[in-house]
One Martini backbone bead per residue (centre of mass of N, CA, C, O) as a GRO file, in nm:
protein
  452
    1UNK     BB    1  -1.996  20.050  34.359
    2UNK     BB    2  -1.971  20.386  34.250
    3UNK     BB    3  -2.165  20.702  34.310
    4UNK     BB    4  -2.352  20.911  34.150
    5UNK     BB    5  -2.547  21.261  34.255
    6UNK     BB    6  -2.742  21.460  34.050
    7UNK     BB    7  -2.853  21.718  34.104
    8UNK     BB    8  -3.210  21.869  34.053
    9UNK     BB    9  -3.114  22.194  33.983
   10UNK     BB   10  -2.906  22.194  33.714
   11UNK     BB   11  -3.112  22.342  33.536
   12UNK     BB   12  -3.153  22.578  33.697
   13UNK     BB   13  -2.875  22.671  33.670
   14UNK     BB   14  -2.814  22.673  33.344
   15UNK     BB   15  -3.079  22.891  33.243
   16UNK     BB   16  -2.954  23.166  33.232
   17UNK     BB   17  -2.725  23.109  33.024
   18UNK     BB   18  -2.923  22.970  32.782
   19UNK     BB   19  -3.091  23.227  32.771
   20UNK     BB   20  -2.917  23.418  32.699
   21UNK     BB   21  -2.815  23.326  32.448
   22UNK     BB   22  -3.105  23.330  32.304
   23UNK     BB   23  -3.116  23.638  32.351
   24UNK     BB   24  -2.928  23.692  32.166
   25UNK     BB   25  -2.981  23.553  31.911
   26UNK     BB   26  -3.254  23.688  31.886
   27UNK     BB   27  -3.110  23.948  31.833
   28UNK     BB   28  -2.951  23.887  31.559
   29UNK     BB   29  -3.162  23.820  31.426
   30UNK     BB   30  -3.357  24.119  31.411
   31UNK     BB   31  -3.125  24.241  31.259
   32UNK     BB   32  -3.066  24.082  31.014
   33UNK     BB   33  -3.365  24.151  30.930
   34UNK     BB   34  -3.358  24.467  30.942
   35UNK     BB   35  -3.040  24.530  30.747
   36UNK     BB   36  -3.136  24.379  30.479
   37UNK     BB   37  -3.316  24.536  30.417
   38UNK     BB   38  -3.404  24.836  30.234
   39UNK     BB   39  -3.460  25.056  30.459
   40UNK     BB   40  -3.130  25.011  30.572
   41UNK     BB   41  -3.027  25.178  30.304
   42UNK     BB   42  -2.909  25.424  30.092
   43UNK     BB   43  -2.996  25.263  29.829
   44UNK     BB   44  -3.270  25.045  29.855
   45UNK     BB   45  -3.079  24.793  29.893
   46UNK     BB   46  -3.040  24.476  29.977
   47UNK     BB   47  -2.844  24.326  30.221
   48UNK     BB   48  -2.586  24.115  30.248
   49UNK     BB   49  -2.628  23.898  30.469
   50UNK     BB   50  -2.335  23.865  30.591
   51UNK     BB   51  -2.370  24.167  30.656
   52UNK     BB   52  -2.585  24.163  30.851
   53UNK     BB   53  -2.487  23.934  31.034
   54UNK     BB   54  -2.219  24.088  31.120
   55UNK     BB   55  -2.366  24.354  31.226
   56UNK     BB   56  -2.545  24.230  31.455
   57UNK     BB   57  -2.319  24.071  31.601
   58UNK     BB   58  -2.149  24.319  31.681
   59UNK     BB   59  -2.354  24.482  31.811
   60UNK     BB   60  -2.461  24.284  32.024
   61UNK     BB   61  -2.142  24.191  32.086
   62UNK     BB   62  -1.981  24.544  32.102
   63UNK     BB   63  -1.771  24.575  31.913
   64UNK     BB   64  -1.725  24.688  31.560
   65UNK     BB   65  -1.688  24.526  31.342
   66UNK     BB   66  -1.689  24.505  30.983
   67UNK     BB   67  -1.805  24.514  30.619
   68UNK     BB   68  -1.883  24.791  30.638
   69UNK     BB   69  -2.000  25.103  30.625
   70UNK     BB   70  -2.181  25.282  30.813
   71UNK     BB   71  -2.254  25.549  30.735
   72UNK     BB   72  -2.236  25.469  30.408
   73UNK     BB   73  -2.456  25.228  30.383
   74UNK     BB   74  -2.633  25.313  30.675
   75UNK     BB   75  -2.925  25.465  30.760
   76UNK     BB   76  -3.095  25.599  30.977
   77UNK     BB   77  -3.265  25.302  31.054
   78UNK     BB   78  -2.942  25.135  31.048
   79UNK     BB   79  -2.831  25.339  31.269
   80UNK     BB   80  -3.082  25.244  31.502
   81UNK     BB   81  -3.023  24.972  31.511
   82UNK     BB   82  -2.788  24.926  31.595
   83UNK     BB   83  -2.807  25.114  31.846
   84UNK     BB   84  -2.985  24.909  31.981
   85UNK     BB   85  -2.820  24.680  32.003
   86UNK     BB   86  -2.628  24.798  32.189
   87UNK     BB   87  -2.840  24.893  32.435
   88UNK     BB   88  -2.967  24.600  32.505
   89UNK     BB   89  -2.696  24.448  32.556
   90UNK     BB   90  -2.584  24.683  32.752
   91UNK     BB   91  -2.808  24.567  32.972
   92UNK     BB   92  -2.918  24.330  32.868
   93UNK     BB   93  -3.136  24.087  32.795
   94UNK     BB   94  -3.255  23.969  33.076
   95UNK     BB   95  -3.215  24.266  33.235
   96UNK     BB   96  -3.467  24.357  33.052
   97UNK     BB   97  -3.666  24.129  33.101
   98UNK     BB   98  -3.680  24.204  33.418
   99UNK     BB   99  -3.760  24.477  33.380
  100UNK     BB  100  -4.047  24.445  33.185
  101UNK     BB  101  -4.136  24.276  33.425
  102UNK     BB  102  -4.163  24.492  33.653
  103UNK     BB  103  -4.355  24.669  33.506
  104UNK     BB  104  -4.613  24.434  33.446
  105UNK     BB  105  -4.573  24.297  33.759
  106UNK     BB  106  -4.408  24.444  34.015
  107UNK     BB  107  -4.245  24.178  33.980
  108UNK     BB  108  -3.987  23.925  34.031
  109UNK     BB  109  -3.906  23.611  33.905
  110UNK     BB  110  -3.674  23.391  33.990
  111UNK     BB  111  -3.627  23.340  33.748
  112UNK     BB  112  -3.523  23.629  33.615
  113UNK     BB  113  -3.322  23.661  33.829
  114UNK     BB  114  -3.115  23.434  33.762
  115UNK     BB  115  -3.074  23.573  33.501
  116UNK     BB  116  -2.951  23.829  33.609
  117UNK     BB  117  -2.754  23.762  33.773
  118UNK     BB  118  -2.594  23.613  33.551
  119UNK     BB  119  -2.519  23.881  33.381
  120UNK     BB  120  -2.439  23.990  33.688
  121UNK     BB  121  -2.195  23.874  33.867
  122UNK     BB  122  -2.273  23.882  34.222
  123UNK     BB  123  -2.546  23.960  34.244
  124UNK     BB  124  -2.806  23.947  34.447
  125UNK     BB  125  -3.124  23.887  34.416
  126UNK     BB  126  -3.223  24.086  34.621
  127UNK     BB  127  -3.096  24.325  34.447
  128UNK     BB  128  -3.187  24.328  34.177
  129UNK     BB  129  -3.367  24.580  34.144
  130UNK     BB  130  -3.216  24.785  34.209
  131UNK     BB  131  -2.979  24.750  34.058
  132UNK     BB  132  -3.143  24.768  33.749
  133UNK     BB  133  -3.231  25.062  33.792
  134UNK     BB  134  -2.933  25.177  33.872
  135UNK     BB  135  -2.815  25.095  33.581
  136UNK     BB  136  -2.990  25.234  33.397
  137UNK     BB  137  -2.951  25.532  33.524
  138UNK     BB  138  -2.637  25.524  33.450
  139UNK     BB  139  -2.675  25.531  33.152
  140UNK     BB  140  -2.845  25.761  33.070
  141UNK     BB  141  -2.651  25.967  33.263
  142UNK     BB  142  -2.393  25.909  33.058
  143UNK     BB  143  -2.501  25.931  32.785
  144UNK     BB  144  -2.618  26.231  32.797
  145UNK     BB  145  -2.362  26.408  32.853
  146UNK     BB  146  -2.167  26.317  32.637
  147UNK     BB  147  -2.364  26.376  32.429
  148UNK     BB  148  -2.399  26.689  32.497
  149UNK     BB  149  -2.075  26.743  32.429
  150UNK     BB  150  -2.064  26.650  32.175
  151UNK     BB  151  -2.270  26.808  32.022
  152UNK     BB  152  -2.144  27.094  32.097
  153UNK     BB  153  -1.887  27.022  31.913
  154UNK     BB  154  -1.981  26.940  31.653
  155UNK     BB  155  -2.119  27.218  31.627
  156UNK     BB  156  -1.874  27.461  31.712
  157UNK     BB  157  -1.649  27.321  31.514
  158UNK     BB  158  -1.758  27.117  31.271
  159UNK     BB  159  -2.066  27.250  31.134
  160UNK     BB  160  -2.290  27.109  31.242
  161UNK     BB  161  -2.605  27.035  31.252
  162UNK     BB  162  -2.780  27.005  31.521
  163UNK     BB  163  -2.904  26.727  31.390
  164UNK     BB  164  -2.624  26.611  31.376
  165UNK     BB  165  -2.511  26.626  31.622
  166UNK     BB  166  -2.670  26.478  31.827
  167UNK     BB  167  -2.643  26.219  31.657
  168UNK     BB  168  -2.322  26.202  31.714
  169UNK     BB  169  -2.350  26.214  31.985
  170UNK     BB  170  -2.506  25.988  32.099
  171UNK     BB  171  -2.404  25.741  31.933
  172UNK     BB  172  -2.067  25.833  32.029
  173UNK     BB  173  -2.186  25.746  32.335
  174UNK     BB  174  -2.317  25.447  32.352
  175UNK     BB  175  -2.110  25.321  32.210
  176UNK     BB  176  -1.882  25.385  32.432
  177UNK     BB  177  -2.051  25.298  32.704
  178UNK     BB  178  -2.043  24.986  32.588
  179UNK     BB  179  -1.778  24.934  32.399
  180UNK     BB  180  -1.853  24.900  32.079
  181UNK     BB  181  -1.702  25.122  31.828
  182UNK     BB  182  -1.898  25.250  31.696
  183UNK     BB  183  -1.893  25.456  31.355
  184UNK     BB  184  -1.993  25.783  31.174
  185UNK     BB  185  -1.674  25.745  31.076
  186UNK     BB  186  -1.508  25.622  30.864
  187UNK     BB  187  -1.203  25.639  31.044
  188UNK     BB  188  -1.348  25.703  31.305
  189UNK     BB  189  -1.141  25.890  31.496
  190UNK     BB  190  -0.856  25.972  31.365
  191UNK     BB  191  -0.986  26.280  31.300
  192UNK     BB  192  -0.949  26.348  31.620
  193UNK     BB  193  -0.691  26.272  31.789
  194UNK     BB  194  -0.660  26.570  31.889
  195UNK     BB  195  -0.914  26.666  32.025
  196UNK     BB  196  -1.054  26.638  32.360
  197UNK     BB  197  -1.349  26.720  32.351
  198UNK     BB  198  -1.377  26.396  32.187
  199UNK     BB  199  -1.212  26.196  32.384
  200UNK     BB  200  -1.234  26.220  32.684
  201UNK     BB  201  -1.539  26.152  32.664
  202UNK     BB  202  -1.504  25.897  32.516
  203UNK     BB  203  -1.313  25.763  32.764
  204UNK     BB  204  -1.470  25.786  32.995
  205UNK     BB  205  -1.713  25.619  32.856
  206UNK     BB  206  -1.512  25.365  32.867
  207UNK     BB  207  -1.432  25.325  33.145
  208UNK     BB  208  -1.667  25.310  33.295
  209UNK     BB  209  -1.844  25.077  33.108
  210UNK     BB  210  -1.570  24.890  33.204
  211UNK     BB  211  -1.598  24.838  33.524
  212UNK     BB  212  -1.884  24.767  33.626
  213UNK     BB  213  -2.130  24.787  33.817
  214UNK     BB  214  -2.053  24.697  34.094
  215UNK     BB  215  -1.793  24.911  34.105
  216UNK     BB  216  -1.996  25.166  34.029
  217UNK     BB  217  -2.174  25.115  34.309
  218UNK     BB  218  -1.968  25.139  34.506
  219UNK     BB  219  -1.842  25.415  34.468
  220UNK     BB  220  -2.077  25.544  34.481
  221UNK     BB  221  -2.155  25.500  34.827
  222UNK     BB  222  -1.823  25.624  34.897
  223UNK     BB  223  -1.926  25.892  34.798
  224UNK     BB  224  -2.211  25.925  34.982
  225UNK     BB  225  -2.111  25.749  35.256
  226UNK     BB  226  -2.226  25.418  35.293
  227UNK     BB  227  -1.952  25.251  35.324
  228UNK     BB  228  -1.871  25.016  35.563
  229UNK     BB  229  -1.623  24.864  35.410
  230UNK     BB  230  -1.447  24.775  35.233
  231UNK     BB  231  -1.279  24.691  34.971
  232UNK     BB  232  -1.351  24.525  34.720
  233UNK     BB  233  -1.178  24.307  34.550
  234UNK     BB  234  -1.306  24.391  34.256
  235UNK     BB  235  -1.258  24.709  34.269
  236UNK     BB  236  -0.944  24.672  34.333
  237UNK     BB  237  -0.882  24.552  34.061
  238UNK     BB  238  -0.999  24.696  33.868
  239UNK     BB  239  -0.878  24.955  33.910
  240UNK     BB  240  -0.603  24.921  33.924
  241UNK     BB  241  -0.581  24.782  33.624
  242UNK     BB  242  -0.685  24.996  33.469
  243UNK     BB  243  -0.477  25.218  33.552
  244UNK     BB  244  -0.244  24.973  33.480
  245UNK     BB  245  -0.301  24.962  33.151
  246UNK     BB  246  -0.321  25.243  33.063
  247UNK     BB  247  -0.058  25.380  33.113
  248UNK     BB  248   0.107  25.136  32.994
  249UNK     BB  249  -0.020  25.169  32.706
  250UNK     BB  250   0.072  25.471  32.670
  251UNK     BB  251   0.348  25.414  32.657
  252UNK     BB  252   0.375  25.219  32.447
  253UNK     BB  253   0.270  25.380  32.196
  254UNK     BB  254   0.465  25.601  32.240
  255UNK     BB  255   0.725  25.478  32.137
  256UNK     BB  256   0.633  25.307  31.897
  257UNK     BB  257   0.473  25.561  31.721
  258UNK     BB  258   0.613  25.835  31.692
  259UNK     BB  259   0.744  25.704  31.401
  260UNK     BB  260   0.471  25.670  31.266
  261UNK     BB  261   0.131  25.708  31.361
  262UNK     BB  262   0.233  25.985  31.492
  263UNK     BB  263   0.365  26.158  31.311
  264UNK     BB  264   0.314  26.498  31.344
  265UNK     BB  265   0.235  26.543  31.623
  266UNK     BB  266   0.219  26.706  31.876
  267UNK     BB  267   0.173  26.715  32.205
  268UNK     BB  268  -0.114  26.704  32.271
  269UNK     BB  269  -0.185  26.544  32.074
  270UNK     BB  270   0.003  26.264  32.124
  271UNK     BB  271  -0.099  26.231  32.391
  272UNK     BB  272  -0.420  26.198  32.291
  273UNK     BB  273  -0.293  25.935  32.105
  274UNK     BB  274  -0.195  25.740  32.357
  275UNK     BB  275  -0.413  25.748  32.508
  276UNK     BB  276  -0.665  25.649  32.370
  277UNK     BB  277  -0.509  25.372  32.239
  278UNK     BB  278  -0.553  25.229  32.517
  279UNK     BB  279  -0.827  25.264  32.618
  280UNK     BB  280  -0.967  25.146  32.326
  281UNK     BB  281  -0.820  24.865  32.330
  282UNK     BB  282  -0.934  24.704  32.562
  283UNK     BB  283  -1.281  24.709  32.436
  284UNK     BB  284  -1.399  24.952  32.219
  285UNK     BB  285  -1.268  24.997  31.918
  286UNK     BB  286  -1.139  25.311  31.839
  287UNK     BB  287  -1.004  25.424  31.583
  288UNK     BB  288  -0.653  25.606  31.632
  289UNK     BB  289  -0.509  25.370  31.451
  290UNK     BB  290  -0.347  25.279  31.205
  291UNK     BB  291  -0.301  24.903  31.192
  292UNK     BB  292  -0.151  24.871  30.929
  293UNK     BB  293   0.080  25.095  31.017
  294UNK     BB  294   0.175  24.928  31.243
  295UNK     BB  295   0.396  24.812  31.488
  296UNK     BB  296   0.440  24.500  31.610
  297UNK     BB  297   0.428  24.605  31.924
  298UNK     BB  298   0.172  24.725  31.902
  299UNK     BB  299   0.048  24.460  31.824
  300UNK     BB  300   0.140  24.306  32.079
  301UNK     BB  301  -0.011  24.527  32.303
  302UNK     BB  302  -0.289  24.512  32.215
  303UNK     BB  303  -0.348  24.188  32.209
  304UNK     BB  304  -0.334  24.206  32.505
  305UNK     BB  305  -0.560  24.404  32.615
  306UNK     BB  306  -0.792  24.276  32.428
  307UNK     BB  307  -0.763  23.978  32.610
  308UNK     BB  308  -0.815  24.120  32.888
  309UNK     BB  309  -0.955  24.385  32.886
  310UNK     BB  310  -1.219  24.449  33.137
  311UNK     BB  311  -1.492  24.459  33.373
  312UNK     BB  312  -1.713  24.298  33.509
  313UNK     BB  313  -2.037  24.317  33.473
  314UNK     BB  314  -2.003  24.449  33.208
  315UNK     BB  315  -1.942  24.571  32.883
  316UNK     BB  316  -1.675  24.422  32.874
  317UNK     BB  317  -1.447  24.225  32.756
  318UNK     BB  318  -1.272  23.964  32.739
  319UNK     BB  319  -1.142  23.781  33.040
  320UNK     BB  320  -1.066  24.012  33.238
  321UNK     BB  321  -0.890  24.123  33.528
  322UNK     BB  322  -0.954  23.933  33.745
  323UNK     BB  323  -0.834  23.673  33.594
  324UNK     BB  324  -0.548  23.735  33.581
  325UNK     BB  325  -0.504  23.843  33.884
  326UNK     BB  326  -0.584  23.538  33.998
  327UNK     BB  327  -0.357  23.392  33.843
  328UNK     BB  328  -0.103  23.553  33.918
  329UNK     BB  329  -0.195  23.537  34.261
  330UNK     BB  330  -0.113  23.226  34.235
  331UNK     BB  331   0.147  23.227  34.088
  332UNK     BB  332   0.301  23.352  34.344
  333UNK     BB  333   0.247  23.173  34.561
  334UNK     BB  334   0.374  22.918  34.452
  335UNK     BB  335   0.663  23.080  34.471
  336UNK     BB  336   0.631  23.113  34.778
  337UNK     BB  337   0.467  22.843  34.906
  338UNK     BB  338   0.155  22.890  34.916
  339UNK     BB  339  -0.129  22.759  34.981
  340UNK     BB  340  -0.278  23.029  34.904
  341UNK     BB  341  -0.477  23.287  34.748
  342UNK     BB  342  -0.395  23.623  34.797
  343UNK     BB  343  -0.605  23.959  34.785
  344UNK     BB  344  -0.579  24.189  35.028
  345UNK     BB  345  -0.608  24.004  35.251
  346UNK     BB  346  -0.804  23.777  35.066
  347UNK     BB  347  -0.902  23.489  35.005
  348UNK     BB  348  -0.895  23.270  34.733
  349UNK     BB  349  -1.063  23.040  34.623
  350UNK     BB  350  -1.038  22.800  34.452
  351UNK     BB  351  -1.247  22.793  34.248
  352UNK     BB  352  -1.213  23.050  34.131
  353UNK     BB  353  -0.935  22.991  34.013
  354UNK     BB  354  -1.086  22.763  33.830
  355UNK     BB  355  -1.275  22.967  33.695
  356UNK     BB  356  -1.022  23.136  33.563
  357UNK     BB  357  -0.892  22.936  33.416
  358UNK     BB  358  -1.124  22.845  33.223
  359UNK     BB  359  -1.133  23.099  33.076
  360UNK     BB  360  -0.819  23.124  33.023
  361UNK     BB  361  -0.853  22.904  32.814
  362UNK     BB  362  -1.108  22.944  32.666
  363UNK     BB  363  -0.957  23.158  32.515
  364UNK     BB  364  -0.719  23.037  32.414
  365UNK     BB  365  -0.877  22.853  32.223
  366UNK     BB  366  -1.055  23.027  32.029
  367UNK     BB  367  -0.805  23.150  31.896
  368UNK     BB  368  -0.644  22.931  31.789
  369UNK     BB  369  -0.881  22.788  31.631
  370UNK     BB  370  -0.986  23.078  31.477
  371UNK     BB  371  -0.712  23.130  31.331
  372UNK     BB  372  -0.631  22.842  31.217
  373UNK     BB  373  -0.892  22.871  31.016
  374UNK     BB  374  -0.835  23.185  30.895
  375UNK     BB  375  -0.548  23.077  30.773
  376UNK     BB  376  -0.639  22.837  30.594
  377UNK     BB  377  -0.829  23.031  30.401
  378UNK     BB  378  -0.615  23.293  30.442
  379UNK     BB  379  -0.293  23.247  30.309
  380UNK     BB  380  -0.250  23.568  30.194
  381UNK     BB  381  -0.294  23.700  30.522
  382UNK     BB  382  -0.155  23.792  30.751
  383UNK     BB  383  -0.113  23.663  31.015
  384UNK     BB  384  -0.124  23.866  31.247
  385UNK     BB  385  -0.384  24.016  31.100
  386UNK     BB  386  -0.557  23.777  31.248
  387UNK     BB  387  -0.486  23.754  31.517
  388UNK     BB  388  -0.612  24.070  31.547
  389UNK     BB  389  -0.919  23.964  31.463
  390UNK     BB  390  -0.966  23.768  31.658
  391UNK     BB  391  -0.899  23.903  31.933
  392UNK     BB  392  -1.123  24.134  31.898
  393UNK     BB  393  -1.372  23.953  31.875
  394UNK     BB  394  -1.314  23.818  32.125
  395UNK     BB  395  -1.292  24.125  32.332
  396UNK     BB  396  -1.481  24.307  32.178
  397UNK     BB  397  -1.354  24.584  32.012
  398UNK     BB  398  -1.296  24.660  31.705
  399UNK     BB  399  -1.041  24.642  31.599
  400UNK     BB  400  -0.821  24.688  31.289
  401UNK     BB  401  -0.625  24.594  30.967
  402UNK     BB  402  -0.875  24.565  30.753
  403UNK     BB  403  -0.979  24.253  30.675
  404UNK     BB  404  -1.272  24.203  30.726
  405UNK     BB  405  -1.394  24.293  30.424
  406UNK     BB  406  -1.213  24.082  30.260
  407UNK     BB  407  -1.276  23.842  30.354
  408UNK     BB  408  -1.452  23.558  30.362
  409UNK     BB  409  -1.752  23.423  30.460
  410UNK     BB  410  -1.623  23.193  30.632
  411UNK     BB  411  -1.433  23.421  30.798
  412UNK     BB  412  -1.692  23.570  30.902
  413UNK     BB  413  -1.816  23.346  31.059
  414UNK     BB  414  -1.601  23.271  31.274
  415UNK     BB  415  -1.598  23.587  31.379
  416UNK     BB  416  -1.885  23.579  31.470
  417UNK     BB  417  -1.847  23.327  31.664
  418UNK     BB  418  -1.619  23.497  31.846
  419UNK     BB  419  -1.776  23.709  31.933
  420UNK     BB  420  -2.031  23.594  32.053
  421UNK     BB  421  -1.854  23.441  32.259
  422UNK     BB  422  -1.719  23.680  32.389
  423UNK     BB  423  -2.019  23.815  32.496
  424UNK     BB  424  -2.060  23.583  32.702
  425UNK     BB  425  -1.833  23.394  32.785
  426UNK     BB  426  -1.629  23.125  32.853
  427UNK     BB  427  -1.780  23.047  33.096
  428UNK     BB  428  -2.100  23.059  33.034
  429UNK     BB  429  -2.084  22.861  32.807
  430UNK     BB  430  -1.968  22.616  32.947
  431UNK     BB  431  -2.152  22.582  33.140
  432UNK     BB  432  -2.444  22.571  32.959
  433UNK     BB  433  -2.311  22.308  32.794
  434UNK     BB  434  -2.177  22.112  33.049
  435UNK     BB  435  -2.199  22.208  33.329
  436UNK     BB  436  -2.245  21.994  33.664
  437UNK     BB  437  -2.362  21.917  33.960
  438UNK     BB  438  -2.194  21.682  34.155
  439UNK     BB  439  -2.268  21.455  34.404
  440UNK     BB  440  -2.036  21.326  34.576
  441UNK     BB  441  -1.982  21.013  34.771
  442UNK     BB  442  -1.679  21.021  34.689
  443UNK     BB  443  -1.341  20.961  34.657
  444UNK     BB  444  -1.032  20.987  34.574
  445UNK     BB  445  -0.723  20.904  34.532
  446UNK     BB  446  -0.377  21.079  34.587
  447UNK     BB  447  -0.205  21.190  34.309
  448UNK     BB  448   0.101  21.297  34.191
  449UNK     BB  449   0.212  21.438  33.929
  450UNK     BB  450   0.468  21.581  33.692
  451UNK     BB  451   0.589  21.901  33.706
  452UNK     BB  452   0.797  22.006  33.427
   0.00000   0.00000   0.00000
């Protein structure tokens, strides 16, 4: 009888991720505490726990869905917390913990690197420190500028007062660079879209927070001149990637729209919501188009984006662009007859791709299982718009089709929990719960099963 000997490490392996998931839910329990309080509501009535708990989920897991109006419904103090929550999960729960044990201790424990590392894959441990301080620092300085451009529009354009102003430009800075989508303006972003001087910076900063801190060191290198290297596989994935998801997804929006939601747009307007509603629909969540009023294409080219998201370890959800790409050139190999699966002359091995694979399985069973749940509780509210609803959420994206606030308070708990998934990674949340590494002593023997 055959057996086998399970690594004695296993629990130290799946530990970053466990982590992970408790320090969002604590994340998610103290916001959904400080939410319902009387004291973050304009009214000074306390919020009802389902929407407390949908605002906090949302803001933690970068989304954007709400269930209520975020302006009008909370106070200065309910616009702090949720921008907090915003914050403190795009840096990280795990990486602001080891940031914290730093600054306690002068130093980082094994534990903490392996969580912070686990946040912000492919990072190496020894230079977890560099990188964490690293991201920070462009987090602040991206965020900085944004908000002060941000602030000077809103000021000398549209007559707010100077602190009126400059908390627009934050709020809707930070939102923007985590790829949030939270806004302090009913219609969200709708009535800026022919902006420039508001959609550019808020574009800027949700493709560069959309591209992953990894991308954006290298990046960072090339520029000052120290990388010694070619680009690596996932620069170069994520970069061509984002490149033509927005051109091709603005292209597709401007067709789709010019008779729609975009009619009556001059040219200069129209370039800028059709690259705008591109751009915010991958990940980042800010309505420029009535998706109520869109057309069918519109919306299965969204539920596209939003399902693809963007680069990894940043701020962006869906399944990621390397997912995609790297799943992609496997199914190209294998019609070219080759062994190996490889993207820009380098070999991308098997376990990559399997570990790719179960992504994006993982992503297609959250949402069809999410969609059958509130289509079977809300049969009067049309299918595509709950699968619009389901995808934004797996995607976390917070983009809306208008019903997130009308369904059932069970099928808010289901995108709560759609959310929630979609923030930590269907491989992440895989890993932390099922998945141990087992030494076989043996193999199988080896047989081919009929496909197609």
């Amino acid at each position: 009888m055959h057996s086998t000997r399970h690594d004695p490490t296993d629990r130290h392996a799946l530990a970053p991720a466990r982590l992970a998931a408790a320090g969002l839910t604590g994340l998610v329990a103290l916001g959904t505490v400080a939410l319902a309080s009387p004291w973050a509501s304009t009214d000074h009535h306390p919020t009802a726990l389902i929407d407390a708990l949908f605002t906090a989920v949302s803001a933690a897991s970068l989304t954007g869905l709400v269930t209520v109006d975020t302006s009008s419904h909370f106070n200065l103090f309910g616009q702090i917390v949720i921008l907090a929550l915003i914050q403190i999960s795009g840096l990280g729960v795990m990486s602001l913990a080891s940031l914290l044990g730093m600054v306690l201790r002068h130093r980082l424990s094994l534990r903490h690197r392996r969580v912070a590392e686990a946040e912000g894959r492919g990072i190496s441990s020894r230079s977890i420190k560099g990188t964490l301080q690293a991201t920070v620092m462009l987090t602040l300085v991206v965020e900085s500028v944004i908000a002060a451009v941000l602030a000077l529009r809103f000021a000398l354009a549209y007559g707010h007062s100077w602190g009126q102003a400059i908390w627009l430009g934050v709020f809707h800075s930070i939102s923007a660079f985590n790829n949030a989508g939270f806004s302090l303006q009913s219609d969200s972003l709708i009535g800026f879209v022919g902006d420039w001087f508001i959609i550019g910076p808020i574009s800027l900063a949700i493709i560069v927070g959309g591209l992953g801190y990894p991308v954006l060191a290298e990046v960072q290198r090339r520029c000052r001149g120290t990388a010694a290297r070619p680009w690596s596989v996932t620069s170069r994935i994520t970069l061509l990637s984002t490149a033509a998801l927005i051109i091709g997804g603005a292209l597709v929006f401007a067709l789709t729209e010019h008779r729609h939601t975009f009619s009556g747009l001059g040219p200069s307007s129209f370039a800028a919501a059709s690259t705008f509603a591109s751009v915010t629909a991958r990940t980042a969540g800010f309505n420029s188009i009535d998706y109520g009023q869109a057309s069918p294409i519109t919306l299965m080219m969204t539920d596209a984006l939003m399902f693809i998201g963007g680069g990894s370890a940043g701020t962006a959800g869906g399944v990621k662009v390397t997912t995609v790409a790297v799943l992609a050139a496997a199914v190209l190999a294998e019609y070219r007859g080759r062994e190996h699966t490889t993207v820009g002359r380098r070999m991308i091995p098997s376990s990559t791709v399997r570990q790719a694979m179960a992504v994006m399985a993982a992503g297609i069973f959250t949402v069809v299982i999410a969609t059958a749940l509130i289509r079977a509780l809300e049969p009067h509210f049309d299918g595509d718009a709950i699968v619009f609803e389901v995808v934004s959420a797996f995607g976390t994206v917070g983009l809306s089709t208008g019903i997130t606030g009308k369904i059932g308070a069970a099928s808010q708990l289901i995108l709560a929990a759609v959310m929630f998934l979609g923030r930590l990674g269907p491989f992440t949340l895989v890993a932390s719960l099922a998945l141990r590494h087992v030494d076989k002593r043996f193999s199988y023997p080896e047989e081919r099963p009929y496909i197609g």
